[in-house]
PDB file of C-alpha atoms in Angstrom:
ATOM      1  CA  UNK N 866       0.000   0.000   0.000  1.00 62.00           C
ATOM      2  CA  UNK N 867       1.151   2.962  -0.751  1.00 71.00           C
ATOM      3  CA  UNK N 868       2.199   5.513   2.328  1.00 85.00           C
ATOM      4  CA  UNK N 869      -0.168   8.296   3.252  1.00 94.00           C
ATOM      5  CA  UNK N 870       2.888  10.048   4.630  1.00 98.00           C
ATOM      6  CA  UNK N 871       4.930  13.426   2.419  1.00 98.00           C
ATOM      7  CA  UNK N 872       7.731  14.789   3.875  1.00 98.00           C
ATOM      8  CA  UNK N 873       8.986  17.898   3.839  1.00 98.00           C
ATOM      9  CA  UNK N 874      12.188  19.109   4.302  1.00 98.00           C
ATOM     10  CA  UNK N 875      12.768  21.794   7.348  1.00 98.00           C
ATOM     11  CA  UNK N 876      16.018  23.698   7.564  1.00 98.00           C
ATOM     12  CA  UNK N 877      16.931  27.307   8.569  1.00 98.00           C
ATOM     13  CA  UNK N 878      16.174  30.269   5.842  1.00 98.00           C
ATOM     14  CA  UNK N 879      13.434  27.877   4.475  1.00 98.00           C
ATOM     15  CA  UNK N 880      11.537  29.767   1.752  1.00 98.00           C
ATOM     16  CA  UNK N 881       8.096  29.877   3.483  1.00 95.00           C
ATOM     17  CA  UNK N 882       6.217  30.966   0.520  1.00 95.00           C
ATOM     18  CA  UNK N 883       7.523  28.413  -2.198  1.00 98.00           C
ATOM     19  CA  UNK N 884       5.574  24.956  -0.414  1.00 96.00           C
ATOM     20  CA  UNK N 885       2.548  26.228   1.182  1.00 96.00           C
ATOM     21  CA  UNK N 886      -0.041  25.383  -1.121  1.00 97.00           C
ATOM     22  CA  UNK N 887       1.025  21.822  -1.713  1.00 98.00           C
ATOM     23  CA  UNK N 888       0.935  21.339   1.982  1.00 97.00           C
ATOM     24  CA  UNK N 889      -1.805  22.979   3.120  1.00 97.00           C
ATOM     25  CA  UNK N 890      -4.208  20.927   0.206  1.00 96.00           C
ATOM     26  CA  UNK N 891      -2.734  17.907   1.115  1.00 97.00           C
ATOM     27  CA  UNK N 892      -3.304  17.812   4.724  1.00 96.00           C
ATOM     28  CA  UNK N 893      -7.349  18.895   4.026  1.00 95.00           C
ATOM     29  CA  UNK N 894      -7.528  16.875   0.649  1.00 95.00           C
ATOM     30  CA  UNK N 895      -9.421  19.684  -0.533  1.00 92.00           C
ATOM     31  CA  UNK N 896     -10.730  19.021  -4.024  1.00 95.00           C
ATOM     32  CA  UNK N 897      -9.491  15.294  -4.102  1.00 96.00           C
ATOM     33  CA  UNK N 898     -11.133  12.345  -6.086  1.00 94.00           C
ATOM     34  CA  UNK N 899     -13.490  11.038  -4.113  1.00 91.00           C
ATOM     35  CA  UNK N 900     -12.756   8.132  -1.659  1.00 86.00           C
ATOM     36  CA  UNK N 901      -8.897   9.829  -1.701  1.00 90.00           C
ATOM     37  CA  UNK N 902      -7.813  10.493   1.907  1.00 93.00           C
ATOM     38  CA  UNK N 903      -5.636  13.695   2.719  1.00 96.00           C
ATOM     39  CA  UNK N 904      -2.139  13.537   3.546  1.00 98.00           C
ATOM     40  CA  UNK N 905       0.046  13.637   6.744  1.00 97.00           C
ATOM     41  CA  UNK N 906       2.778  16.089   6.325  1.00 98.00           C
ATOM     42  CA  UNK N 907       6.095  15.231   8.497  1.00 98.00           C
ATOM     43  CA  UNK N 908       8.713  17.717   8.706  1.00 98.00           C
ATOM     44  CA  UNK N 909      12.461  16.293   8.687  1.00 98.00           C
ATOM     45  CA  UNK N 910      15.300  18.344  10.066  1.00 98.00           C
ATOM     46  CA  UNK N 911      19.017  17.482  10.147  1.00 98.00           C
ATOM     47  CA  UNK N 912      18.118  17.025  14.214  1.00 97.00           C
ATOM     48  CA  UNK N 913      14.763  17.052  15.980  1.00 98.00           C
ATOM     49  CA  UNK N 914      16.899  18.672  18.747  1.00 97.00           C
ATOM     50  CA  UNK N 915      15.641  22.137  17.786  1.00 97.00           C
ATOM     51  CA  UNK N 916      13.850  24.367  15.768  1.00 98.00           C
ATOM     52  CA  UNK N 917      14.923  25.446  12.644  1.00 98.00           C
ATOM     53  CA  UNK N 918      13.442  29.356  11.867  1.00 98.00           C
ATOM     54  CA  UNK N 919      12.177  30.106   8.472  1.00 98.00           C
ATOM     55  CA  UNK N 920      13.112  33.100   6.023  1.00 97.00           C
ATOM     56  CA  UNK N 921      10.259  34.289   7.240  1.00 97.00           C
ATOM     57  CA  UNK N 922      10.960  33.868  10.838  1.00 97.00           C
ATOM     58  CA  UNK N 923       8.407  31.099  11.519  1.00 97.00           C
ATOM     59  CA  UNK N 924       9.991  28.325  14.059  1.00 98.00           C
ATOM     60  CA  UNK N 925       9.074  24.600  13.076  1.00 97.00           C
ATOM     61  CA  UNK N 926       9.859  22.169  15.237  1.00 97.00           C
ATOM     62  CA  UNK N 927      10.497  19.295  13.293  1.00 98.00           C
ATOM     63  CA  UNK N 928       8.841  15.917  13.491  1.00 98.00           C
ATOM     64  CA  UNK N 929      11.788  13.419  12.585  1.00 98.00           C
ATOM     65  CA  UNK N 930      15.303  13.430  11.640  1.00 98.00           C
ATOM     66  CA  UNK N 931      16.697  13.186   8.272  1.00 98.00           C
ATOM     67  CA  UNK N 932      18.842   9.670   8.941  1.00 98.00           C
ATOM     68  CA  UNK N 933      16.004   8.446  10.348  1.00 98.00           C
ATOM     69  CA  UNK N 934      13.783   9.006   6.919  1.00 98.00           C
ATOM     70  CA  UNK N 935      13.210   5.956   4.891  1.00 98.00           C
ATOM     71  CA  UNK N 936      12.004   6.393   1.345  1.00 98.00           C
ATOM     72  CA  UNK N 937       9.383   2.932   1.608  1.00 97.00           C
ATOM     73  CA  UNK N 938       7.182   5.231   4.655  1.00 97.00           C
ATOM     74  CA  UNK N 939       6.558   7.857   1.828  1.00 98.00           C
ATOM     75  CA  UNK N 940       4.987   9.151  -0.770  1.00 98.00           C
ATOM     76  CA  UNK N 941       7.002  12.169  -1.480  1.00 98.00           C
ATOM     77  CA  UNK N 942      10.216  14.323  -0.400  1.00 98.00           C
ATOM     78  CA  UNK N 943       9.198  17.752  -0.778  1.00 98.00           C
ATOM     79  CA  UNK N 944      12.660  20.286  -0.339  1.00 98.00           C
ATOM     80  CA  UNK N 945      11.702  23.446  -0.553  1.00 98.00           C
ATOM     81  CA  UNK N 946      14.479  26.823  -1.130  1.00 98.00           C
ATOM     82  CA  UNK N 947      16.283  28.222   1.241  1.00 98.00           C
ATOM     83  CA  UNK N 948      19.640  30.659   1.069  1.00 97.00           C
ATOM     84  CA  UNK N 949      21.282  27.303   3.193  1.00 98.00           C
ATOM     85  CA  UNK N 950      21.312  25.925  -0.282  1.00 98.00           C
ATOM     86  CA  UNK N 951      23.827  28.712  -1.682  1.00 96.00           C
ATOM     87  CA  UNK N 952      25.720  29.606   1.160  1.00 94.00           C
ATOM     88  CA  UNK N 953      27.806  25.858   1.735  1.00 90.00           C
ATOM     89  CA  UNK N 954      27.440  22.276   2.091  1.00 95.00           C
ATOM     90  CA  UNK N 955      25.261  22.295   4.913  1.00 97.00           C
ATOM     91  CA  UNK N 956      21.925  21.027   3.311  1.00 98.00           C
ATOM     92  CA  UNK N 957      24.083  18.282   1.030  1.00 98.00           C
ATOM     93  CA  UNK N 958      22.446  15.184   3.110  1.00 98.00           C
ATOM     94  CA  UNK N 959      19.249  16.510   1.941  1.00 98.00           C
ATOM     95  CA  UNK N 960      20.382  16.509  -1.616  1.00 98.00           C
ATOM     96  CA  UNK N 961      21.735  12.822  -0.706  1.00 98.00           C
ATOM     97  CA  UNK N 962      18.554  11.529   0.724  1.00 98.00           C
ATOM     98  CA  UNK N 963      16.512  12.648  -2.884  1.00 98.00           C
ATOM     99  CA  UNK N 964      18.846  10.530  -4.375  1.00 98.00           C
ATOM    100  CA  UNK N 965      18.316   7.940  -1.592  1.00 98.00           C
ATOM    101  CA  UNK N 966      14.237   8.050  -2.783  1.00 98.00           C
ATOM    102  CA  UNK N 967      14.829   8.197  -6.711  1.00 98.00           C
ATOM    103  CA  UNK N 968      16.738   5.366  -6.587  1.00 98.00           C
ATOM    104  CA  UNK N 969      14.033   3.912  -4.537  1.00 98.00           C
ATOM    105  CA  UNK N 970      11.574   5.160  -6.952  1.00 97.00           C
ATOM    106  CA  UNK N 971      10.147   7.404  -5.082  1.00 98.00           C
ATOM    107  CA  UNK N 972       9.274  11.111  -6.037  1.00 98.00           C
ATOM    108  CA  UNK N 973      10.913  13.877  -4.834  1.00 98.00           C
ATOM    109  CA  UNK N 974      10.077  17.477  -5.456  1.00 99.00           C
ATOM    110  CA  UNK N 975      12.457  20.283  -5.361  1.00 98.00           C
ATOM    111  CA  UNK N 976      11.967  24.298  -5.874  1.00 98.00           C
ATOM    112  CA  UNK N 977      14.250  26.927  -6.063  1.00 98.00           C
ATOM    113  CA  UNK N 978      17.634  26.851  -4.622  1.00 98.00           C
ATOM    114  CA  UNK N 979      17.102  23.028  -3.734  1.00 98.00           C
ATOM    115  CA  UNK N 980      17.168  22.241  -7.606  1.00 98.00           C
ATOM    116  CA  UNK N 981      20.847  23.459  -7.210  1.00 98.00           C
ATOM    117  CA  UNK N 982      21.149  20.718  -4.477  1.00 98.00           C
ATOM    118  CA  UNK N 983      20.094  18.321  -6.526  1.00 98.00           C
ATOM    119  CA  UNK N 984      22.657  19.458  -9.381  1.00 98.00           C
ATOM    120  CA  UNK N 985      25.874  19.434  -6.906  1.00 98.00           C
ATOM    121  CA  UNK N 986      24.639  15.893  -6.102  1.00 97.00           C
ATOM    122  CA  UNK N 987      24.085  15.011 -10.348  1.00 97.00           C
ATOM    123  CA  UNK N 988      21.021  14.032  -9.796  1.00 98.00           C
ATOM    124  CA  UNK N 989      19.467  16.481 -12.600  1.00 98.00           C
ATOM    125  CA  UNK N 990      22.341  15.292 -15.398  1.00 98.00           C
ATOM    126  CA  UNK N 991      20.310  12.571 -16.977  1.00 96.00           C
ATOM    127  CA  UNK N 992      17.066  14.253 -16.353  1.00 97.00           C
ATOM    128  CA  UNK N 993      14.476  17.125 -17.464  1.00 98.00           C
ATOM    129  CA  UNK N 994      14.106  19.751 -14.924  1.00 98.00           C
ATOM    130  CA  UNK N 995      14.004  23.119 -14.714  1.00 98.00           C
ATOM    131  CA  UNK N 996      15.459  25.846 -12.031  1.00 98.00           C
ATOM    132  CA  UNK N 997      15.504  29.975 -11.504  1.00 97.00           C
ATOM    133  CA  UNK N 998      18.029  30.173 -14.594  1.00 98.00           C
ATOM    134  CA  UNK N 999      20.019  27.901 -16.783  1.00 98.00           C
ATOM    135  CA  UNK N1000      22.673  30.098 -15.703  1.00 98.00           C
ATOM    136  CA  UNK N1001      22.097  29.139 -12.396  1.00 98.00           C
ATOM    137  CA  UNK N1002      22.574  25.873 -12.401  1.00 98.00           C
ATOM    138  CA  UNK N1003      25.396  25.450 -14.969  1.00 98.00           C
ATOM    139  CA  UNK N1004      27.333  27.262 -11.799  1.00 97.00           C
ATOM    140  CA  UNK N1005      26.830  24.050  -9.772  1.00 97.00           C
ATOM    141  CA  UNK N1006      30.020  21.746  -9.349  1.00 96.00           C
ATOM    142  CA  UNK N1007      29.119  18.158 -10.597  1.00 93.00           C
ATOM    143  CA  UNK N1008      26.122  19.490 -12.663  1.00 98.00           C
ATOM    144  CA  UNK N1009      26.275  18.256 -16.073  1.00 97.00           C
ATOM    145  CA  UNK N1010      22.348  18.424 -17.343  1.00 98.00           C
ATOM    146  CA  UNK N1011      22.506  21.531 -19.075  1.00 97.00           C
ATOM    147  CA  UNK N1012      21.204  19.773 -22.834  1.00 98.00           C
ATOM    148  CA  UNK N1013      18.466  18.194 -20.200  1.00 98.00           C
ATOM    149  CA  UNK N1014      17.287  22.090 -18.926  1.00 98.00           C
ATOM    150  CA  UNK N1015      13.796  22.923 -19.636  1.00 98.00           C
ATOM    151  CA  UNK N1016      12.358  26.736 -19.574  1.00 98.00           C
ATOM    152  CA  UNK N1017       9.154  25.858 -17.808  1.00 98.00           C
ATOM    153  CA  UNK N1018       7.340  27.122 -14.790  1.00 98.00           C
ATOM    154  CA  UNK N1019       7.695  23.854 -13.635  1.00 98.00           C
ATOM    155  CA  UNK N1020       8.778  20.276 -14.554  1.00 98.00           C
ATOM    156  CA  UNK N1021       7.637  16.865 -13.916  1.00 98.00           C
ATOM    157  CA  UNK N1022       9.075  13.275 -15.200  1.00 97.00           C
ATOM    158  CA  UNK N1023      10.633  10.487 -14.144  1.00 93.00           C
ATOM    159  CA  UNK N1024       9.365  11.146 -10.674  1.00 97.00           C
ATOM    160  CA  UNK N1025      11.496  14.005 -10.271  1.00 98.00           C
ATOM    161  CA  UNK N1026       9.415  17.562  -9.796  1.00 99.00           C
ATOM    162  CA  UNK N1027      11.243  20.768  -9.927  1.00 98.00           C
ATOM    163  CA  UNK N1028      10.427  24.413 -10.501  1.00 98.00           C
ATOM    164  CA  UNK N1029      11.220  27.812 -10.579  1.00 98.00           C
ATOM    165  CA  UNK N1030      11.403  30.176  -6.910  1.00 97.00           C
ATOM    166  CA  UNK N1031       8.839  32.490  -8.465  1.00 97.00           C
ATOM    167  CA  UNK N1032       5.960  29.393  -9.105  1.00 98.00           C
ATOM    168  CA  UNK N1033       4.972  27.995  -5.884  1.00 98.00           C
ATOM    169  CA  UNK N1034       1.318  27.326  -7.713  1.00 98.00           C
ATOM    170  CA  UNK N1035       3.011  25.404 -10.458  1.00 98.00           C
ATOM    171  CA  UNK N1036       4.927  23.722  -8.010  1.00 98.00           C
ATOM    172  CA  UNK N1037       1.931  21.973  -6.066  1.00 98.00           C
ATOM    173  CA  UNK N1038       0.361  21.538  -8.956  1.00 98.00           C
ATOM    174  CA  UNK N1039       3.051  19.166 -10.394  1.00 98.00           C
ATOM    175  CA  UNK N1040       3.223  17.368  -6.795  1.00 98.00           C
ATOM    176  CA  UNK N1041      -0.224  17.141  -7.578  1.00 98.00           C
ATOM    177  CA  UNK N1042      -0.263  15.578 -10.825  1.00 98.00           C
ATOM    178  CA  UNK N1043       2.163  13.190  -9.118  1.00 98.00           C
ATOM    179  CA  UNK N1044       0.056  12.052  -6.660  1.00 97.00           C
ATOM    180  CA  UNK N1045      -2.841  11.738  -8.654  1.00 96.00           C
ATOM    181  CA  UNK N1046      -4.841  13.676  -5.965  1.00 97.00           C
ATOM    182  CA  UNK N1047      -7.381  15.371  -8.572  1.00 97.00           C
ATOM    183  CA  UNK N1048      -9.308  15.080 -10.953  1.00 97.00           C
ATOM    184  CA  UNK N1049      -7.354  16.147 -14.347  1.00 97.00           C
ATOM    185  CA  UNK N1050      -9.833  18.923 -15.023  1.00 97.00           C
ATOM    186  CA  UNK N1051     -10.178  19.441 -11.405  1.00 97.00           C
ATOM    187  CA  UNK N1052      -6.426  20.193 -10.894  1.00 98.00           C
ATOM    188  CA  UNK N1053      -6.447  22.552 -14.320  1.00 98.00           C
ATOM    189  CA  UNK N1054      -9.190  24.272 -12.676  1.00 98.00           C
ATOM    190  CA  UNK N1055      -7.580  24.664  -9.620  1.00 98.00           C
ATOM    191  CA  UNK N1056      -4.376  26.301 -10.997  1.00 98.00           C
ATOM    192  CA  UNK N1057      -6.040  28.722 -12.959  1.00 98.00           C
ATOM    193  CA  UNK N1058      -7.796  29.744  -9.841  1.00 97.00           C
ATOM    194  CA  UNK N1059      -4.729  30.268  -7.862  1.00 97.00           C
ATOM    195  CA  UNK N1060      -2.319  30.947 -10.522  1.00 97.00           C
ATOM    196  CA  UNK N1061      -4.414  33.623 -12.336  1.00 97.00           C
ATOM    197  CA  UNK N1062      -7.938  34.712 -10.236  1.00 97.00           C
ATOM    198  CA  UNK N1063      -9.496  32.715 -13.377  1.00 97.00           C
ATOM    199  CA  UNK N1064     -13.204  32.896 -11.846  1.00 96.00           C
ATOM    200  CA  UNK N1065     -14.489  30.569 -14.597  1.00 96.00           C
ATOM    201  CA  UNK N1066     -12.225  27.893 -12.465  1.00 97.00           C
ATOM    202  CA  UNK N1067     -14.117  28.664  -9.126  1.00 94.00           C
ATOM    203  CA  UNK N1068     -17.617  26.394  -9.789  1.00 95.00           C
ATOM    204  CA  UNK N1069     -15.346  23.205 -11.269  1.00 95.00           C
ATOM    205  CA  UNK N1070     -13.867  23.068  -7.535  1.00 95.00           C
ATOM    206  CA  UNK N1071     -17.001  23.810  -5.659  1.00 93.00           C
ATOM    207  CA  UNK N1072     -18.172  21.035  -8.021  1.00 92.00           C
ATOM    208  CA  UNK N1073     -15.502  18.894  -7.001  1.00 90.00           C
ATOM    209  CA  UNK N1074     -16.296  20.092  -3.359  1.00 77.00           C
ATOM    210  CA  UNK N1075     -13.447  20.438  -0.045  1.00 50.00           C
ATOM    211  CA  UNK N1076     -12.698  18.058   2.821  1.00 39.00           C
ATOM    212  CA  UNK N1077     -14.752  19.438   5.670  1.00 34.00           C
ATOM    213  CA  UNK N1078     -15.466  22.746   3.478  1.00 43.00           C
ATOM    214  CA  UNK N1079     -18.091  22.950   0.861  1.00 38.00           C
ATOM    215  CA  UNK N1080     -17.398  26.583   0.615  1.00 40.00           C
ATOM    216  CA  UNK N1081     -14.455  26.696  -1.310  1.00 46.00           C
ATOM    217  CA  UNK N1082     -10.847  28.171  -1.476  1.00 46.00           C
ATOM    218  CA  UNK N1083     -10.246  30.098   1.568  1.00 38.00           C
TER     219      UNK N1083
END
């Protein structure tokens, strides 16, 4: 069966913006198929000894530690941006455990500065992804994808999710599409909605309906 469990990635100078709307619709399931249950979201930290502080200044305190993660108890690895990604080596085991899951078959989704994780670790050279700039990542040691780099909001295949800092929405909508949460017209809907105030979108999802809110998007 498969696990019921994503997990997110927690670390100092976490980019609270670029993750929120994947999270937040899959802990209510809001606008799921029916009969498909919501998601528990874990955090994982290098150490559940403290808190790690956002960019924003929010303090998590983290549910589990990263060596004790195992990719068969989830569904997803979600590693958000954070200026830990550019400033040293200090988020590398995170970069280490996505490998861990892909070669596990397991998806992992990364966003901003964590897609340059993912290129010091070569995980992106034999695989379409995207990033902030080309430019970006072809400044990565060990990254050797750059005939592989898409110019996409976002970009989803071979289990592997990433996407640009400046499109959270296209970001959750890929993790999504991965998880096969929604309906396809559903999900379509549901970006337009949040990506571009599309009204037209708004009675598809009240169609669709919420978990434990019929009223729609809040």
């Amino acid at each position: 069966m498969t696990p019921r469990t994503v997990h997110i990635a927690a670390y100092d100078t976490l980019a609270d913006w670029e993750c929120g709307h994947a999270i937040a619709h899959l802990r209510s399931g809001s606008y799921f198929r029916p009969a498909q249950e919501a998601y528990e979201v874990v955090t994982v930290a290098a150490t559940t000894d403290r808190p790690v502080t956002t960019m924003g200044g929010q303090r998590i305190v983290p549910d589990l530690a990263l060596a004790a993660l195992r990719p068969e108890d989830s569904a997803m690895l979600i590693l958000p941006g954070a200026q830990l990604w550019d400033s040293g080596e200090e988020l590398a085991p995170f970069a280490r455990k996505a490998g861990e899951f892909l070669a596990a078959g397991v998806p992992v989704a990364a966003i901003c500065g964590a897609t340059a994780g993912l290129a010091r670790e070569g995980l992106l050279n034999d695989r379409p992804h995207t990033s902030g700039a080309a430019g970006y990542l072809a400044a990565q040691p060990g990254y050797q994808g750059g005939d592989h780099y898409r110019e996409a909001d976002a970009v989803r295949v071979f289990g592997l999710i990433t996407a640009r800092p400046t499109e959270p929405v296209a970001f959750a909508r890929e993790i999504f599409g991965q998880l096969q949460v929604m309906e396809p017209r559903v999900l379509e809907a549901w970006y337009r909605l949040f990506a571009y105030s599309d009204a037209a979108a708004h009675p598809v999802l009240m169609a669709a309906g919420t978990a434990g809110d019929e009223d729609g998007p809040v």
